[in-house]
Amino acid sequence: MTQVVVVLSAIPRLSHHLRSRLPNLRISDVPPGQADTLDKLNGAEILVADCDLLIPYAHNLTSFKWIQATWAGLDKFIPHIQNAPRDYVLTRFSNESFGLAMSEYVIAHIVNFERDQRQQYENQRRGLWKQEGKIMKHRLICDLTIGILGLGTIGKSIAQRLKLFGATVWGTTRTAPKEKLPYLDEHKTVSDLLNVLGNCDYVINVLPSTRDTVGLLNGDTLQHCRAKGTVFINIGRGSVIGELDLINALEQKWILGAILDVFEEEPLPKQSKLWNYPQVTISPHNSGVTRAQDVAKLFAENYVRYVKGENMINKFDFERGY
């Protein structure tokens, strides 16, 4: 009997890529918001779903055994299923493609910040040929010490790519390292956070939102950043630092600047002061965009494991929160 996989997603051509990977499965698209949406979802053992579209039905799902989410971070979804039975497997989407995309984002923005591309674009607009200032005295990535908070799939990918450019790379994890990673110069734990801040030119947050990471950088934590200035990059979750604390760190010059893709409140309100700082770069939570072919590839790998009863890739741990 052909197994049915129900897809609840706004990602273009996701079902097409799933069928290409697993032609023997019956892939069924379920439009959200229709009268029979819940019935169709409850007729499935396996769901592939965008978390925001699944939230309205989360408390009423009864038959599924596995949800493959199309999101990497599940912090906005988990509260809606926190008190529901957990006799199913929930897997996140995160793989090497996501790591590559976010590595590109990090490297591009470091280069832009160091070479003052914003000023170069302004000079071009005004027809000015200027060779003085930061534009001509920029640091190369090999001159930088870069700290990465969080060494999951994405954090490791970023560390590897930065090492290829010659950076000195510090990695930070919740617990002591179990293995030596060749692309890390220093492997620290969160208990060494102030040491990491004090030694790094850039600090990149890739941490998920959990009870241990919410507010991790709040208060005067960033006061401990490198004396000659640190640039803060956030591509993890905005909950790691409150907006007012981040603004204070900028105004007190505890950090040189910030490159921000995620925020405490999203979309970032128009009245936020963060929009107005010349040393801040803002992007709309798009450092890593989920692509249909990548979700399909991960789902196909996980499906083989599911059928065999093996451990699945990116299985969500309800106790740890990621």
Tab-separated table of C-alpha atoms in Angstrom:
chain	number	residue	atom	x	y	z
A	1	MET	CA	0.000	0.000	0.000
A	2	THR	CA	1.354	3.405	-0.969
A	3	GLN	CA	2.033	5.606	2.039
A	4	VAL	CA	0.584	9.119	2.042
A	5	VAL	CA	2.648	12.141	3.067
A	6	VAL	CA	0.652	15.314	3.653
A	7	VAL	CA	2.317	18.656	2.857
A	8	LEU	CA	1.166	21.894	4.499
A	9	SER	CA	3.588	24.489	3.170
A	10	ALA	CA	3.893	27.760	1.282
A	11	ILE	CA	7.311	26.823	-0.114
A	12	PRO	CA	7.018	26.802	-3.928
A	13	ARG	CA	7.354	23.388	-5.615
A	14	LEU	CA	8.045	21.532	-2.386
A	15	SER	CA	5.718	18.667	-3.339
A	16	HIS	CA	7.379	18.429	-6.751
A	17	HIS	CA	10.795	17.954	-5.163
A	18	LEU	CA	9.434	15.464	-2.635
A	19	ARG	CA	7.923	13.398	-5.473
A	20	SER	CA	11.205	13.540	-7.368
A	21	ARG	CA	13.076	12.185	-4.348
A	22	LEU	CA	10.481	9.594	-3.323
A	23	PRO	CA	8.370	8.631	-6.348
A	24	ASN	CA	6.789	5.650	-4.577
A	25	LEU	CA	5.130	7.829	-1.962
A	26	ARG	CA	1.831	9.590	-2.483
A	27	ILE	CA	2.430	13.274	-1.771
A	28	SER	CA	-0.746	15.189	-0.972
A	29	ASP	CA	-0.885	18.981	-0.735
A	30	VAL	CA	-3.309	20.338	1.860
A	31	PRO	CA	-4.282	24.017	1.530
A	32	PRO	CA	-4.504	25.787	4.908
A	33	GLY	CA	-7.669	27.425	6.138
A	34	GLN	CA	-10.235	25.242	4.377
A	35	ALA	CA	-13.129	23.491	6.063
A	36	ASP	CA	-11.628	20.026	5.574
A	37	THR	CA	-7.975	20.904	6.268
A	38	LEU	CA	-7.964	19.311	9.719
A	39	ASP	CA	-9.603	16.122	8.432
A	40	LYS	CA	-6.976	15.791	5.721
A	41	LEU	CA	-4.167	16.367	8.206
A	42	ASN	CA	-5.602	13.779	10.565
A	43	GLY	CA	-5.670	11.251	7.775
A	44	ALA	CA	-1.884	11.262	7.589
A	45	GLU	CA	0.863	9.486	9.487
A	46	ILE	CA	3.567	11.844	8.181
A	47	LEU	CA	3.395	15.627	7.831
A	48	VAL	CA	5.778	18.004	6.113
A	49	ALA	CA	4.773	21.422	7.368
A	50	ASP	CA	5.577	25.100	7.808
A	51	CYS	CA	5.182	25.671	11.533
A	52	ASP	CA	3.130	28.847	11.220
A	53	LEU	CA	0.580	27.084	9.008
A	54	LEU	CA	0.400	24.111	11.374
A	55	ILE	CA	-0.163	26.120	14.570
A	56	PRO	CA	-3.971	26.500	14.172
A	57	TYR	CA	-4.355	22.709	13.988
A	58	ALA	CA	-1.661	21.662	16.455
A	59	HIS	CA	-3.978	20.820	19.369
A	60	ASN	CA	-6.366	18.765	17.253
A	61	LEU	CA	-4.002	16.470	15.395
A	62	THR	CA	-4.465	12.827	16.372
A	63	SER	CA	-3.003	10.393	13.876
A	64	PHE	CA	0.444	11.572	12.900
A	65	LYS	CA	3.669	9.814	13.920
A	66	TRP	CA	6.210	12.184	12.411
A	67	ILE	CA	6.323	15.896	11.577
A	68	GLN	CA	9.132	17.134	9.369
A	69	ALA	CA	9.174	20.886	9.959
A	70	THR	CA	10.457	23.190	7.243
A	71	TRP	CA	11.841	25.573	9.887
A	72	ALA	CA	15.195	25.384	11.657
A	73	GLY	CA	14.020	27.139	14.826
A	74	LEU	CA	10.869	25.780	16.465
A	75	ASP	CA	10.602	28.187	19.418
A	76	LYS	CA	7.417	29.818	18.062
A	77	PHE	CA	5.785	26.449	17.421
A	78	ILE	CA	6.613	24.527	20.591
A	79	PRO	CA	4.345	26.532	22.965
A	80	HIS	CA	1.348	25.401	20.898
A	81	ILE	CA	2.108	21.703	21.431
A	82	GLN	CA	3.757	21.896	24.845
A	83	ASN	CA	0.873	20.191	26.687
A	84	ALA	CA	-0.101	17.802	23.911
A	85	PRO	CA	0.900	14.099	23.824
A	86	ARG	CA	4.422	13.531	22.510
A	87	ASP	CA	4.067	10.083	20.986
A	88	TYR	CA	5.520	11.283	17.692
A	89	VAL	CA	8.822	12.420	16.230
A	90	LEU	CA	9.410	16.089	15.406
A	91	THR	CA	12.368	16.931	13.187
A	92	ARG	CA	13.725	20.365	12.292
A	93	PHE	CA	14.988	21.490	8.914
A	94	SER	CA	18.671	22.314	9.043
A	95	ASN	CA	21.348	20.937	6.775
A	96	GLU	CA	24.536	21.823	4.948
A	97	SER	CA	22.703	24.034	2.441
A	98	PHE	CA	21.425	26.197	5.285
A	99	GLY	CA	24.931	26.349	6.717
A	100	LEU	CA	26.354	27.403	3.354
A	101	ALA	CA	23.739	30.125	2.895
A	102	MET	CA	24.345	31.578	6.342
A	103	SER	CA	28.117	31.310	5.896
A	104	GLU	CA	27.803	33.398	2.744
A	105	TYR	CA	25.756	35.941	4.672
A	106	VAL	CA	28.322	36.184	7.474
A	107	ILE	CA	31.336	36.454	5.188
A	108	ALA	CA	29.661	39.008	2.904
A	109	HIS	CA	28.674	41.230	5.824
A	110	ILE	CA	32.079	41.021	7.506
A	111	VAL	CA	33.736	42.069	4.245
A	112	ASN	CA	31.202	44.862	3.748
A	113	PHE	CA	31.702	46.149	7.295
A	114	GLU	CA	35.493	46.003	7.154
A	115	ARG	CA	35.698	47.686	3.735
A	116	ASP	CA	32.992	50.228	4.605
A	117	GLN	CA	30.919	49.292	1.569
A	118	ARG	CA	28.080	51.520	2.730
A	119	GLN	CA	30.370	54.547	2.347
A	120	GLN	CA	31.669	53.270	-0.997
A	121	TYR	CA	28.110	53.019	-2.319
A	122	GLU	CA	27.455	56.563	-1.126
A	123	ASN	CA	30.672	57.804	-2.782
A	124	GLN	CA	29.623	56.136	-6.021
A	125	ARG	CA	26.176	57.727	-5.836
A	126	ARG	CA	27.818	61.129	-5.426
A	127	GLY	CA	30.482	60.512	-8.063
A	128	LEU	CA	33.356	60.786	-5.552
A	129	TRP	CA	36.734	59.082	-5.996
A	130	LYS	CA	37.963	58.802	-2.390
A	131	GLN	CA	40.801	56.553	-1.275
A	132	GLU	CA	41.262	57.720	2.280
A	133	GLY	CA	39.809	56.447	5.557
A	134	LYS	CA	38.601	53.012	6.539
A	135	ILE	CA	38.044	52.041	2.910
A	136	MET	CA	41.829	51.831	2.393
A	137	LYS	CA	42.749	50.571	5.873
A	138	HIS	CA	40.395	47.685	6.303
A	139	ARG	CA	41.225	44.421	8.027
A	140	LEU	CA	41.218	41.129	6.169
A	141	ILE	CA	39.335	38.155	7.583
A	142	CYS	CA	42.711	36.565	8.354
A	143	ASP	CA	43.389	39.485	10.720
A	144	LEU	CA	40.270	38.773	12.759
A	145	THR	CA	39.426	36.639	15.751
A	146	ILE	CA	35.823	35.524	15.382
A	147	GLY	CA	33.700	33.884	18.063
A	148	ILE	CA	30.713	31.697	17.204
A	149	LEU	CA	28.034	31.105	19.834
A	150	GLY	CA	26.501	27.750	18.957
A	151	LEU	CA	28.137	24.910	17.050
A	152	GLY	CA	25.293	23.004	15.491
A	153	THR	CA	25.227	22.281	11.773
A	154	ILE	CA	25.109	25.988	10.909
A	155	GLY	CA	27.723	27.130	13.421
A	156	LYS	CA	30.179	24.456	12.305
A	157	SER	CA	29.659	25.377	8.657
A	158	ILE	CA	30.384	29.049	9.391
A	159	ALA	CA	33.484	28.137	11.403
A	160	GLN	CA	34.846	25.984	8.579
A	161	ARG	CA	34.388	28.702	5.955
A	162	LEU	CA	35.923	31.416	8.128
A	163	LYS	CA	38.925	29.187	8.779
A	164	LEU	CA	39.410	28.827	5.014
A	165	PHE	CA	39.847	32.628	4.924
A	166	GLY	CA	42.440	32.382	7.692
A	167	ALA	CA	40.418	33.711	10.628
A	168	THR	CA	41.206	32.746	14.197
A	169	VAL	CA	37.979	30.968	15.176
A	170	TRP	CA	36.593	30.477	18.667
A	171	GLY	CA	33.572	28.227	19.107
A	172	THR	CA	31.223	28.179	22.086
A	173	THR	CA	28.910	25.361	23.128
A	174	ARG	CA	26.680	24.620	26.097
A	175	THR	CA	28.806	21.737	27.331
A	176	ALA	CA	32.467	20.749	27.099
A	177	PRO	CA	33.582	19.538	23.646
A	178	LYS	CA	33.516	15.796	22.957
A	179	GLU	CA	35.829	16.063	19.976
A	180	LYS	CA	38.551	18.350	18.685
A	181	LEU	CA	37.379	20.262	15.638
A	182	PRO	CA	40.290	21.120	13.311
A	183	TYR	CA	38.788	24.447	12.224
A	184	LEU	CA	38.539	25.816	15.785
A	185	ASP	CA	41.437	27.538	17.483
A	186	GLU	CA	39.569	27.655	20.800
A	187	HIS	CA	36.565	25.620	21.926
A	188	LYS	CA	34.862	27.203	24.926
A	189	THR	CA	31.669	26.613	26.902
A	190	VAL	CA	29.019	29.189	27.776
A	191	SER	CA	30.655	29.524	31.204
A	192	ASP	CA	33.591	31.121	29.329
A	193	LEU	CA	31.336	33.632	27.571
A	194	LEU	CA	33.033	36.745	28.964
A	195	ASN	CA	36.402	35.382	27.860
A	196	VAL	CA	35.042	34.893	24.342
A	197	LEU	CA	33.606	38.412	24.239
A	198	GLY	CA	36.875	39.898	25.445
A	199	ASN	CA	38.979	38.214	22.776
A	200	CYS	CA	36.911	38.401	19.597
A	201	ASP	CA	36.636	41.077	16.916
A	202	TYR	CA	33.316	39.590	15.797
A	203	VAL	CA	30.830	37.602	17.856
A	204	ILE	CA	28.271	35.628	15.856
A	205	ASN	CA	25.169	34.304	17.588
A	206	VAL	CA	23.805	31.106	16.030
A	207	LEU	CA	22.108	29.827	19.186
A	208	PRO	CA	18.498	28.610	19.166
A	209	SER	CA	15.959	30.099	21.537
A	210	THR	CA	15.825	27.937	24.678
A	211	ARG	CA	15.405	28.551	28.388
A	212	ASP	CA	19.227	28.648	28.618
A	213	THR	CA	19.795	31.136	25.795
A	214	VAL	CA	16.968	33.672	26.215
A	215	GLY	CA	18.552	36.874	27.499
A	216	LEU	CA	22.056	35.380	27.502
A	217	LEU	CA	23.536	38.727	26.382
A	218	ASN	CA	21.164	40.966	28.327
A	219	GLY	CA	22.141	43.694	30.786
A	220	ASP	CA	25.765	44.824	30.645
A	221	THR	CA	27.112	41.542	29.231
A	222	LEU	CA	28.392	43.177	26.047
A	223	GLN	CA	30.407	45.599	28.187
A	224	HIS	CA	32.952	42.787	28.330
A	225	CYS	CA	33.579	42.871	24.589
A	226	ARG	CA	37.059	43.432	23.209
A	227	ALA	CA	38.429	46.811	24.279
A	228	LYS	CA	39.254	47.907	20.738
A	229	GLY	CA	35.755	47.046	19.593
A	230	THR	CA	33.625	44.043	18.675
A	231	VAL	CA	30.992	43.689	15.986
A	232	PHE	CA	27.953	41.650	16.981
A	233	ILE	CA	26.273	39.472	14.337
A	234	ASN	CA	22.937	37.848	15.151
A	235	ILE	CA	21.608	35.156	12.824
A	236	GLY	CA	20.344	32.862	15.588
A	237	ARG	CA	17.381	34.211	17.521
A	238	GLY	CA	16.533	37.748	18.617
A	239	SER	CA	15.676	36.514	22.103
A	240	VAL	CA	19.374	36.194	22.986
A	241	ILE	CA	19.402	39.938	23.784
A	242	GLY	CA	16.653	42.452	24.448
A	243	GLU	CA	16.407	45.343	21.997
A	244	LEU	CA	16.933	47.972	24.696
A	245	ASP	CA	20.071	46.203	25.934
A	246	LEU	CA	21.411	46.014	22.388
A	247	ILE	CA	20.713	49.704	21.823
A	248	ASN	CA	22.450	50.530	25.073
A	249	ALA	CA	25.513	48.510	24.036
A	250	LEU	CA	25.674	50.488	20.779
A	251	GLU	CA	25.224	53.855	22.464
A	252	GLN	CA	27.764	53.046	25.176
A	253	LYS	CA	30.172	51.927	22.402
A	254	TRP	CA	30.663	48.538	24.020
A	255	ILE	CA	30.379	47.204	20.457
A	256	LEU	CA	31.572	48.798	17.220
A	257	GLY	CA	28.464	47.811	15.324
A	258	ALA	CA	25.871	45.153	14.726
A	259	ILE	CA	24.740	43.033	11.792
A	260	LEU	CA	21.240	41.865	12.611
A	261	ASP	CA	19.033	39.357	10.829
A	262	VAL	CA	16.816	38.399	13.773
A	263	PHE	CA	15.106	40.506	16.416
A	264	GLU	CA	13.264	40.327	19.700
A	265	GLU	CA	10.128	41.470	17.835
A	266	GLU	CA	9.608	40.610	14.166
A	267	PRO	CA	9.006	42.394	11.908
A	268	LEU	CA	11.234	45.022	13.487
A	269	PRO	CA	8.912	47.956	14.289
A	270	LYS	CA	9.416	51.078	12.180
A	271	GLN	CA	9.899	53.131	15.336
A	272	SER	CA	12.857	51.038	16.500
A	273	LYS	CA	16.026	53.078	16.988
A	274	LEU	CA	18.027	50.253	15.413
A	275	TRP	CA	16.985	51.459	11.945
A	276	ASN	CA	18.818	54.758	12.481
A	277	TYR	CA	22.333	53.734	13.497
A	278	PRO	CA	24.882	53.975	10.678
A	279	GLN	CA	26.943	51.171	12.257
A	280	VAL	CA	23.983	48.761	12.197
A	281	THR	CA	22.991	46.619	9.227
A	282	ILE	CA	19.495	45.123	9.226
A	283	SER	CA	18.113	42.284	7.125
A	284	PRO	CA	14.582	40.790	7.380
A	285	HIS	CA	15.369	37.319	8.785
A	286	ASN	CA	16.612	36.017	5.451
A	287	SER	CA	20.243	35.036	6.116
A	288	GLY	CA	19.184	31.462	5.397
A	289	VAL	CA	16.145	30.846	3.194
A	290	THR	CA	14.504	27.428	3.115
A	291	ARG	CA	14.638	25.926	-0.377
A	292	ALA	CA	12.265	23.205	-1.508
A	293	GLN	CA	14.991	20.941	-2.907
A	294	ASP	CA	16.901	21.045	0.382
A	295	VAL	CA	13.841	20.158	2.477
A	296	ALA	CA	13.099	17.295	0.086
A	297	LYS	CA	16.659	15.980	0.356
A	298	LEU	CA	16.573	15.979	4.156
A	299	PHE	CA	13.095	14.476	4.225
A	300	ALA	CA	14.187	11.635	1.937
A	301	GLU	CA	17.145	10.855	4.208
A	302	ASN	CA	14.930	10.949	7.269
A	303	TYR	CA	12.231	8.832	5.612
A	304	VAL	CA	14.685	5.966	5.138
A	305	ARG	CA	15.565	6.213	8.830
A	306	TYR	CA	11.885	6.422	9.798
A	307	VAL	CA	11.023	3.223	7.913
A	308	LYS	CA	13.992	1.404	9.474
A	309	GLY	CA	13.211	2.694	12.976
A	310	GLU	CA	16.587	4.458	13.190
A	311	ASN	CA	17.466	7.762	14.851
A	312	MET	CA	16.443	10.647	12.647
A	313	ILE	CA	18.415	13.717	11.612
A	314	ASN	CA	17.657	16.936	13.561
A	315	LYS	CA	15.230	15.226	15.938
A	316	PHE	CA	13.820	17.832	18.293
A	317	ASP	CA	14.542	17.304	21.979
A	318	PHE	CA	11.631	18.666	24.025
A	319	GLU	CA	13.718	18.781	27.203
A	320	ARG	CA	16.612	20.771	25.740
A	321	GLY	CA	14.408	22.891	23.511
A	322	TYR	CA	16.261	22.295	20.226
